[in-house]
């Protein structure tokens, strides 16, 4: 960008409560795509201007904000009483060092890097830059009042606006590029004689006009970029908008989505080529999907790495797992954190796996619980197998060697080791280690009672 990072400071106003959210949570901690509103803005800024730490004016719910967002690389400045946007920016004045300052609102989360770049690069050092947009329904927002020649004359809040001014569709986005000198001189003198008795940042405009600073306006590419979040309805609209943007981004990267409106990404997703994703798939946390994977409908992928050609069938929940190439999972599988599945593993319906390593080509196809286990290669785990890993106090491990065969309905009481090539007879409760290459079983002998008669119901 033509303006170097040292020619301007950045301030994000985020001290307000957000009354209309009807929430105990400060507004900027509400989430879009599972990321706090404030973090959307800081991420956009880091991408655009990586070497500049934004100043965040915080206040309402300060402790909560710093607890949740303490990891952000920002300077925190406290506004202990929320007396208005002008008062908020005033708190940051002592920290401003550059000739210009970019001001953003913590509750306008989806402003794009492109729009900010345009604002920064087209506003000259002596001018006041404003982002405005024409809203079909501008209610609740500050209106841009222009004279007949089209010059900006004023910004009027809805509550202070005349009947005629309320009809104006052009709104103030709350995103500004100021000459630092203007606000250093002007902010301490603004007054709160308005409907809300607040110190409005927008009051600085009349001073700018009086002092002959040119007013320069730019518009974003999409109005959603400057839509504020004041209530949960607006939050939900922006969530849909953001999800649509994300879906389109992944389709452009070569992903086939059965329905972009039924695909939700709430984290960081990276995808290989020719991935197919069916409806109602939710992606959370850090997820990496290899080439040619097929993700079935109604699945959740949370903190997952998938190798190439993995197939996840319908209704599976995969959480905290690494799954290697050519594995087939589900339908109705639940994979829990700490699980590593090697290539060509098969995990079928109603199988739960937690904190376990499953070797290449092994199969656990039906109705099983495998926890805290290490299973070798080419093992067959029969239907209804349960690793009894918990004795009420501690968790214990189950080790199963390569090529073992675990008969159906087996309980493996951990800690226990099943040797390589061992076979476990169906219906066994195994409490001691089973040697390699032998049949081990543990069940009472079958017998038949001849001439036995079922009890009969008496006729009345
Ligand atoms: C503000 C603008 C309005 C604009 C709209 C765009 C003013 C007076 N009005 O109105 O022209 O159309 O944004 O979304 O500026 N904040 C503080 N401390 C305070 C008050 C607010 O930090 O004392 C922060 C809030 O956390 C929020 C931002 O400033 O992130 C905007 O405040 P808000 O009260 O939402 O202003 P609006 O009424 O939306
Ligand atoms: Ca607002």
Coordinates of C-alpha atoms and ligand atoms in Angstrom, one line a residue:
X1 CA 0.0 0.0 0.0
X2 CA 1.1 3.5 -0.7
X3 CA 0.6 4.6 2.9
X4 CA 3.3 2.8 4.9
X5 CA 2.4 1.3 8.3
X6 CA 4.0 4.1 10.1
X7 CA 1.9 6.8 8.6
X8 CA -1.2 5.8 10.5
X9 CA -2.4 4.2 13.7
X10 CA -5.4 1.9 14.0
X11 CA -8.2 2.1 16.7
X12 CA -11.1 -0.3 17.1
X13 CA -13.9 1.0 19.3
X14 CA -15.3 -2.0 21.3
X15 CA -16.3 -0.7 24.7
X16 CA -20.1 -0.7 24.2
X17 CA -22.4 -3.1 25.9
X18 CA -24.7 -3.9 23.0
X19 CA -28.0 -3.6 24.9
X20 CA -30.1 -4.9 22.0
X21 CA -28.2 -8.2 22.0
X22 CA -30.1 -9.0 25.3
X23 CA -27.0 -10.8 26.5
X24 CA -24.6 -11.1 29.4
X25 CA -21.8 -11.4 26.9
X26 CA -20.2 -8.1 25.7
X27 CA -21.3 -7.6 22.1
X28 CA -17.9 -8.0 20.5
X29 CA -17.6 -11.5 22.0
X30 CA -20.6 -12.7 20.1
X31 CA -19.6 -14.9 17.3
X32 CA -19.7 -15.2 13.5
X33 CA -18.5 -18.5 12.2
X34 CA -17.6 -19.3 15.8
X35 CA -15.1 -16.4 15.9
X36 CA -15.7 -13.4 18.1
X37 CA -16.7 -10.3 16.2
X38 CA -13.7 -8.4 17.3
X39 CA -11.4 -11.1 16.0
X40 CA -12.8 -10.9 12.5
X41 CA -11.7 -7.3 12.4
X42 CA -8.2 -8.0 13.9
X43 CA -7.7 -10.8 11.4
X44 CA -8.6 -8.6 8.5
X45 CA -6.2 -6.0 9.8
X46 CA -3.3 -8.4 10.3
X47 CA -3.6 -9.6 6.8
X48 CA -3.6 -6.1 5.4
X49 CA -1.2 -4.4 7.8
X50 CA 0.7 -7.2 9.5
X51 CA 3.3 -4.9 11.3
X52 CA 0.8 -2.6 13.0
X53 CA -0.8 -3.4 16.4
X54 CA -4.3 -2.0 16.5
X55 CA -5.4 -0.2 19.7
X56 CA -8.7 -1.7 21.0
X57 CA -10.8 0.6 23.2
X58 CA -12.6 -1.8 25.6
X59 CA -14.8 -1.3 28.6
X60 CA -18.1 -3.1 29.1
X61 CA -17.3 -6.7 30.2
X62 CA -13.6 -5.9 30.1
X63 CA -12.5 -8.9 32.1
X64 CA -14.5 -11.3 29.9
X65 CA -13.1 -9.6 26.8
X66 CA -9.5 -9.9 27.9
X67 CA -10.0 -13.5 29.0
X68 CA -11.4 -14.6 25.7
X69 CA -9.3 -12.4 23.4
X70 CA -6.1 -12.0 25.5
X71 CA -4.2 -13.8 22.8
X72 CA -4.8 -11.1 20.2
X73 CA -1.8 -8.9 19.4
X74 CA -3.4 -5.6 20.2
X75 CA -3.0 -2.7 22.6
X76 CA -5.8 -2.5 25.1
X77 CA -7.1 0.9 26.2
X78 CA -9.8 1.1 28.8
X79 CA -12.9 3.3 28.5
X80 CA -14.3 2.9 32.0
X81 CA -17.6 4.6 31.3
X82 CA -19.3 4.3 27.9
X83 CA -20.1 7.9 27.2
X84 CA -20.2 7.5 23.4
X85 CA -18.1 6.8 20.4
X86 CA -16.3 10.2 20.5
X87 CA -15.4 9.7 24.1
X88 CA -14.2 6.2 23.3
X89 CA -11.8 7.4 20.6
X90 CA -10.6 10.1 23.0
X91 CA -9.3 7.4 25.3
X92 CA -6.9 6.4 22.6
X93 CA -5.5 9.9 21.8
X94 CA -2.4 9.6 24.1
X95 CA -1.3 6.5 22.2
X96 CA -1.5 8.0 18.7
X97 CA 1.8 8.7 17.0
X98 CA 1.2 8.9 13.3
X99 CA -0.3 11.7 11.1
X100 CA -3.4 9.6 10.4
X101 CA -5.6 7.2 12.2
X102 CA -7.9 4.4 10.9
X103 CA -10.9 4.0 13.1
X104 CA -13.2 0.9 13.0
X105 CA -16.2 -0.3 15.1
X106 CA -15.9 -3.6 16.9
X107 CA -19.5 -4.3 15.9
X108 CA -19.0 -3.9 12.1
X109 CA -17.1 -7.2 11.7
X110 CA -17.0 -8.0 8.0
X111 CA -15.4 -5.0 6.6
X112 CA -13.0 -6.3 3.9
X113 CA -9.3 -5.7 3.4
X114 CA -10.1 -4.3 -0.1
X115 CA -12.4 -1.6 1.2
X116 CA -10.0 -0.6 3.9
X117 CA -7.2 -0.5 1.4
X118 CA -9.3 1.8 -0.8
X119 CA -10.1 4.1 2.1
X120 CA -6.5 4.3 3.1
X121 CA -5.0 4.8 -0.3
X122 CA -7.5 7.4 -1.6
X123 CA -7.7 9.6 1.5
X124 CA -5.1 12.3 1.4
X125 CA -3.3 13.3 4.6
X126 CA -5.3 16.5 5.1
X127 CA -8.7 14.9 4.4
X128 CA -11.3 13.0 6.4
X129 CA -12.1 9.7 4.8
X130 CA -15.5 8.0 5.5
X131 CA -17.0 4.7 4.4
X132 CA -20.6 5.1 3.5
X133 CA -23.2 2.8 1.8
X134 CA -26.7 3.1 0.5
X135 CA -29.0 0.8 2.6
X136 CA -32.5 -0.1 1.4
X137 CA -33.4 0.0 5.1
X138 CA -31.2 2.5 6.9
X139 CA -33.2 2.5 10.2
X140 CA -31.1 3.0 13.3
X141 CA -28.0 4.2 11.5
X142 CA -26.4 7.6 11.1
X143 CA -27.4 9.3 7.9
X144 CA -25.0 11.2 5.5
X145 CA -26.4 14.6 4.8
X146 CA -25.1 16.2 1.6
X147 CA -25.6 19.6 0.0
X148 CA -26.9 20.1 -3.5
X149 CA -23.4 19.9 -4.9
X150 CA -23.0 16.5 -3.2
X151 CA -20.6 17.6 -0.5
X152 CA -21.0 15.9 2.9
X153 CA -22.4 18.4 5.3
X154 CA -23.2 16.4 8.4
X155 CA -23.8 12.9 9.9
X156 CA -27.1 12.8 11.8
X157 CA -28.0 9.9 14.1
X158 CA -31.5 8.5 13.5
X159 CA -32.6 9.7 17.0
X160 CA -31.6 13.3 16.2
X161 CA -32.8 13.3 12.5
X162 CA -35.6 15.2 11.0
X163 CA -38.4 13.5 9.1
X164 CA -36.6 14.5 5.9
X165 CA -33.2 13.3 7.0
X166 CA -34.6 9.9 8.0
X167 CA -35.5 9.3 4.3
X168 CA -31.8 9.5 3.4
X169 CA -30.5 6.0 2.4
X170 CA -26.8 6.8 2.6
X171 CA -25.5 5.7 6.0
X172 CA -22.3 6.2 8.0
X173 CA -20.5 2.8 8.3
X174 CA -18.6 3.9 11.4
X175 CA -15.3 3.4 9.7
X176 CA -13.1 6.5 9.3
X177 CA -9.6 7.6 8.2
X178 CA -8.8 10.8 10.2
X179 CA -6.0 13.3 10.3
X180 CA -4.7 12.7 13.8
X181 CA -4.4 16.5 14.3
X182 CA -8.1 17.0 13.7
X183 CA -9.2 14.5 16.3
X184 CA -6.5 15.6 18.8
X185 CA -7.8 19.1 18.6
X186 CA -11.5 18.4 18.0
X187 CA -12.4 15.5 20.3
X188 CA -11.8 17.3 23.6
X189 CA -14.3 20.0 22.6
X190 CA -17.3 17.9 21.4
X191 CA -20.5 18.1 23.4
X192 CA -23.2 15.6 24.2
X193 CA -26.3 17.8 23.6
X194 CA -28.1 15.2 21.5
X195 CA -31.0 12.7 22.0
X196 CA -28.8 10.1 23.6
X197 CA -26.6 12.5 25.6
X198 CA -23.5 10.8 24.3
X199 CA -20.3 12.2 22.9
X200 CA -20.7 11.3 19.3
X201 CA -17.6 10.7 17.2
X202 CA -19.6 12.0 14.3
X203 CA -19.7 15.5 15.9
X204 CA -16.1 15.8 14.7
X205 CA -17.4 16.3 11.2
X206 CA -18.6 19.8 11.7
X207 CA -15.2 20.8 13.0
X208 CA -13.6 19.2 9.9
X209 CA -15.8 21.2 7.7
X210 CA -15.2 24.4 9.6
X211 CA -11.5 23.8 9.4
X212 CA -11.7 23.1 5.6
X213 CA -10.6 19.5 5.7
X214 CA -12.0 17.9 2.5
X215 CA -14.5 15.1 3.2
X216 CA -13.8 12.1 1.1
X217 CA -16.2 9.1 0.9
X218 CA -15.8 5.6 -0.4
X219 CA -18.2 2.7 -0.7
X220 CA -17.7 -1.0 0.0
X221 CA -18.2 -3.7 -2.7
X222 CA -21.0 -5.3 -0.7
X223 CA -23.3 -3.6 1.9
X224 CA -22.9 -6.6 4.3
X225 CA -19.3 -5.4 4.8
X226 CA -20.5 -2.4 6.6
X227 CA -23.6 -3.9 8.3
X228 CA -23.3 -3.5 12.1
X229 CA -24.4 -6.2 14.6
X230 CA -26.8 -4.6 17.0
X231 CA -29.1 -7.5 17.6
X232 CA -29.2 -11.2 17.0
X233 CA -31.2 -10.9 13.8
X234 CA -28.5 -8.8 12.2
X235 CA -26.0 -11.3 13.6
X236 CA -27.8 -14.2 11.9
X237 CA -27.9 -12.3 8.5
X238 CA -24.2 -11.7 8.6
X239 CA -23.6 -15.4 9.5
X240 CA -25.4 -16.4 6.4
X241 CA -23.6 -13.9 4.3
X242 CA -20.2 -15.0 5.7
X243 CA -21.0 -18.7 5.1
X244 CA -22.0 -18.0 1.6
X245 CA -18.7 -16.2 1.0
X246 CA -16.8 -19.1 2.5
X247 CA -18.7 -21.7 0.5
X248 CA -18.0 -19.8 -2.7
X249 CA -14.3 -19.6 -1.8
X250 CA -14.1 -23.4 -1.4
X251 CA -16.0 -24.0 -4.6
X252 CA -13.6 -21.8 -6.5
X253 CA -10.8 -23.9 -5.0
X254 CA -12.3 -27.0 -6.6
X255 CA -14.7 -28.4 -4.0
X256 CA -18.1 -29.7 -5.0
X257 CA -20.8 -28.7 -2.5
X258 CA -24.2 -30.3 -2.9
X259 CA -25.7 -27.1 -1.5
X260 CA -23.6 -24.1 -0.5
X261 CA -26.5 -23.0 1.8
X262 CA -26.1 -26.1 3.8
X263 CA -22.4 -26.0 4.5
X264 CA -21.0 -24.3 7.6
X265 CA -17.3 -23.6 8.3
X266 CA -16.6 -22.4 11.8
X267 CA -12.8 -22.5 11.8
X268 CA -9.8 -22.9 9.5
X269 CA -10.4 -25.3 6.6
X270 CA -8.0 -26.3 3.9
X271 CA -9.0 -28.7 1.1
X272 CA -7.3 -30.7 -1.6
X273 CA -8.7 -31.1 -5.1
X274 CA -11.9 -32.8 -6.1
X275 CA -13.4 -33.0 -2.7
X276 CA -17.2 -33.6 -2.6
X277 CA -19.2 -32.4 0.4
X278 CA -22.8 -33.4 0.8
X279 CA -25.5 -31.3 2.6
X280 CA -25.4 -30.2 6.3
X281 CA -21.7 -30.7 6.9
X282 CA -20.3 -28.6 9.7
X283 CA -16.5 -28.0 9.9
X284 CA -15.1 -26.7 13.2
X285 CA -11.6 -25.8 14.4
X286 CA -8.6 -26.8 12.3
X287 CA -9.6 -29.1 9.5
X288 CA -7.5 -30.4 6.6
X289 CA -9.1 -32.5 3.9
X290 CA -7.0 -34.3 1.3
X291 CA -7.6 -34.8 -2.4
X292 CA -10.7 -36.7 -3.6
X293 CA -12.3 -37.1 -0.2
X294 CA -16.1 -37.6 -0.1
X295 CA -17.9 -36.2 3.0
X296 CA -21.4 -37.6 3.5
X297 CA -24.4 -35.6 4.6
X298 CA -25.0 -34.6 8.2
X299 CA -21.5 -35.0 9.4
X300 CA -19.4 -32.9 11.8
X301 CA -15.6 -32.6 11.3
X302 CA -13.8 -30.9 14.2
X303 CA -10.1 -30.6 14.4
X304 CA -9.5 -33.4 11.8
X305 CA -6.9 -34.2 9.3
X306 CA -8.0 -36.4 6.4
X307 CA -5.6 -38.1 3.9
X308 CA -6.5 -38.5 0.3
X309 CA -9.6 -40.4 -0.8
X310 CA -11.1 -40.8 2.7
X311 CA -14.8 -41.4 2.7
X312 CA -16.9 -40.2 5.6
X313 CA -20.4 -41.6 5.3
X314 CA -23.6 -39.9 6.6
X315 CA -24.2 -38.9 10.2
X316 CA -20.6 -39.3 11.4
X317 CA -19.0 -37.1 14.0
X318 CA -15.2 -36.9 13.7
X319 CA -13.5 -34.9 16.5
X320 CA -9.8 -34.6 17.1
X321 CA -8.6 -37.3 14.7
X322 CA -6.1 -38.0 12.0
X323 CA -7.4 -40.4 9.3
X324 CA -5.0 -41.6 6.6
X325 CA -5.7 -42.3 2.9
X326 CA -8.4 -44.5 1.7
X327 CA -10.1 -45.0 5.0
X328 CA -13.9 -45.5 5.1
X329 CA -15.8 -44.2 8.1
X330 CA -19.5 -44.4 9.0
X331 CA -22.3 -44.1 8.5
X332 CA -23.1 -43.2 12.2
X333 CA -19.5 -43.4 13.4
X334 CA -18.2 -41.3 16.3
X335 CA -14.5 -40.7 16.4
X336 CA -13.2 -38.9 19.5
X337 CA -10.0 -37.0 20.3
X338 CA -6.6 -38.7 20.2
X339 CA -7.6 -41.1 17.5
X340 CA -5.2 -42.0 14.6
X341 CA -6.6 -44.3 11.9
X342 CA -4.0 -45.7 9.4
X343 CA -4.7 -46.0 5.7
X344 CA -7.5 -48.3 4.5
X345 CA -9.1 -48.7 7.9
X346 CA -12.8 -49.3 8.0
X347 CA -14.9 -48.0 10.8
X348 CA -18.6 -48.8 10.4
X349 CA -21.9 -47.9 12.0
X350 CA -22.4 -47.3 15.7
X351 CA -18.7 -47.5 16.4
X352 CA -17.1 -45.2 18.9
X353 CA -13.3 -44.8 19.0
X354 CA -11.5 -42.7 21.5
X355 CA -7.7 -42.1 22.0
X356 CA -6.7 -45.0 20.0
X357 CA -4.3 -46.0 17.1
X358 CA -5.8 -48.3 14.5
X359 CA -3.3 -50.0 12.1
X360 CA -3.4 -50.2 8.3
X361 CA -6.3 -52.1 6.9
X362 CA -8.0 -53.0 10.2
X363 CA -11.7 -53.1 10.4
X364 CA -14.2 -52.3 13.2
X365 CA -17.4 -52.4 11.3
X366 CA -20.3 -52.6 13.7
X367 CA -21.5 -51.5 17.1
X368 CA -18.2 -51.3 19.1
X369 CA -16.4 -49.2 21.6
X370 CA -12.7 -48.9 21.3
X371 CA -11.0 -46.7 23.9
X372 CA -7.3 -46.1 24.9
X373 CA -6.2 -48.9 22.5
X374 CA -3.5 -49.7 20.1
X375 CA -4.6 -52.0 17.4
X376 CA -2.2 -53.4 14.8
X377 CA -2.5 -54.0 11.1
X378 CA -5.2 -56.1 9.4
X379 CA -7.1 -56.7 12.6
X380 CA -10.8 -57.6 12.5
X381 CA -12.8 -56.4 15.4
X382 CA -16.2 -58.2 15.4
X383 CA -19.5 -56.6 16.0
X384 CA -20.3 -55.6 19.6
X385 CA -16.7 -55.6 20.8
X386 CA -16.1 -53.5 23.9
X387 CA -12.8 -52.4 25.4
X388 CA -13.5 -52.1 29.1
X389 CA -11.0 -49.4 29.6
X390 CA -12.3 -47.8 32.9
X391 CA -12.4 -49.5 36.3
X392 CA -14.1 -46.6 38.0
X393 CA -10.8 -45.0 39.0
X394 CA -8.3 -45.1 36.1
X395 CA -8.2 -45.7 32.4
X396 CA -6.3 -48.7 31.1
X397 CA -4.9 -49.7 27.7
X398 CA -5.8 -52.5 25.3
X399 CA -3.1 -53.7 22.9
X400 CA -4.1 -55.9 19.9
X401 CA -1.4 -57.3 17.7
X402 CA -1.3 -57.5 13.9
X403 CA -3.7 -59.9 12.1
X404 CA -5.7 -60.7 15.3
X405 CA -9.4 -61.6 15.0
X406 CA -11.7 -60.5 17.8
X407 CA -15.0 -62.5 17.7
X408 CA -18.2 -60.6 18.0
X409 CA -19.6 -59.6 21.4
X410 CA -16.2 -59.7 23.1
X411 CA -15.3 -57.7 26.2
X412 CA -11.6 -56.9 26.5
X413 CA -11.0 -56.0 30.1
X414 CA -8.0 -53.6 30.1
X415 CA -5.2 -53.5 30.8
X416 CA -4.8 -56.3 28.3
X417 CA -2.7 -57.5 25.4
X418 CA -4.0 -59.7 22.6
X419 CA -1.0 -61.3 20.7
X420 CA -0.4 -61.2 17.0
X421 CA -2.6 -63.5 15.0
X422 CA -4.6 -64.4 18.0
X423 CA -8.3 -65.4 17.6
X424 CA -10.8 -64.5 20.3
X425 CA -13.9 -66.6 20.4
X426 CA -17.2 -64.7 20.0
X427 CA -18.9 -63.8 23.2
X428 CA -15.8 -63.9 25.4
X429 CA -15.0 -61.8 28.4
X430 CA -11.2 -61.7 28.2
X431 CA -9.5 -60.6 31.4
X432 CA -6.0 -61.9 30.9
X433 CA -3.5 -61.5 28.0
X434 CA -4.2 -63.8 25.0
X435 CA -1.1 -65.4 23.4
X436 CA -0.3 -65.0 19.7
X437 CA -1.6 -67.3 17.1
X438 CA -4.0 -69.3 19.4
X439 CA -7.7 -69.4 19.9
X440 CA -8.6 -67.9 23.2
X441 CA -12.2 -68.0 24.4
X442 CA -14.0 -67.7 27.6
X443 CA -17.6 -68.8 27.8
X444 CA -19.6 -71.5 29.4
X445 CA -20.1 -74.7 27.5
X446 CA -23.2 -75.0 25.4
X447 CA -25.7 -77.7 26.4
X448 CA -29.1 -78.9 25.3
X449 CA -31.9 -80.3 27.5
X450 CA -33.9 -82.9 25.7
X451 CA -37.7 -83.2 26.2
X452 CA -37.7 -79.7 27.8
X453 CA -41.1 -78.0 27.5
X454 CA -41.8 -74.4 27.3
X455 CA -44.3 -73.2 30.0
X456 CA -47.8 -72.9 28.4
X457 CA -50.4 -70.2 29.1
X458 CA -53.5 -71.6 30.8
X459 CA -56.7 -71.3 28.7
X460 CA -59.5 -69.6 30.8
Ligands
LIG1 C1 -22.6 4.4 15.2 C2 -22.5 5.8 14.5 C3 -23.5 5.8 13.4 C4 -23.2 4.7 12.4 C5 -23.1 3.3 13.1 C6 -22.6 2.3 12.1 C7 -22.0 7.4 16.3 C8 -22.5 8.4 17.2 N1 -22.9 6.8 15.5 O1 -23.9 4.2 15.7 O2 -23.4 7.1 12.7 O3 -24.2 4.7 11.4 O4 -22.2 3.4 14.2 O5 -22.6 1.0 12.7 O6 -20.8 7.1 16.3 N2 -18.5 2.3 21.6 C9 -17.5 2.4 22.6 N3 -17.8 3.3 23.6 C10 -18.9 3.9 23.7 C11 -19.9 3.8 22.8 C12 -19.7 2.9 21.7 O7 -16.4 1.9 22.5 O8 -19.0 4.7 24.7 C13 -18.2 1.3 20.5 C14 -19.2 0.2 20.5 O9 -18.7 -0.9 21.2 C15 -19.3 -0.1 19.0 C16 -19.0 1.2 18.3 O10 -18.4 2.0 19.3 O11 -18.4 -1.1 18.6 C17 -20.3 1.9 17.8 O12 -21.2 2.1 18.9 P1 -22.7 1.9 18.8 O13 -23.3 2.3 20.1 O14 -23.1 0.6 18.3 O15 -23.1 3.0 17.7 P2 -24.3 3.0 16.7 O16 -25.5 3.5 17.4 O17 -24.4 1.8 16.0
LIG2 CA1 -23.6 -0.2 16.2

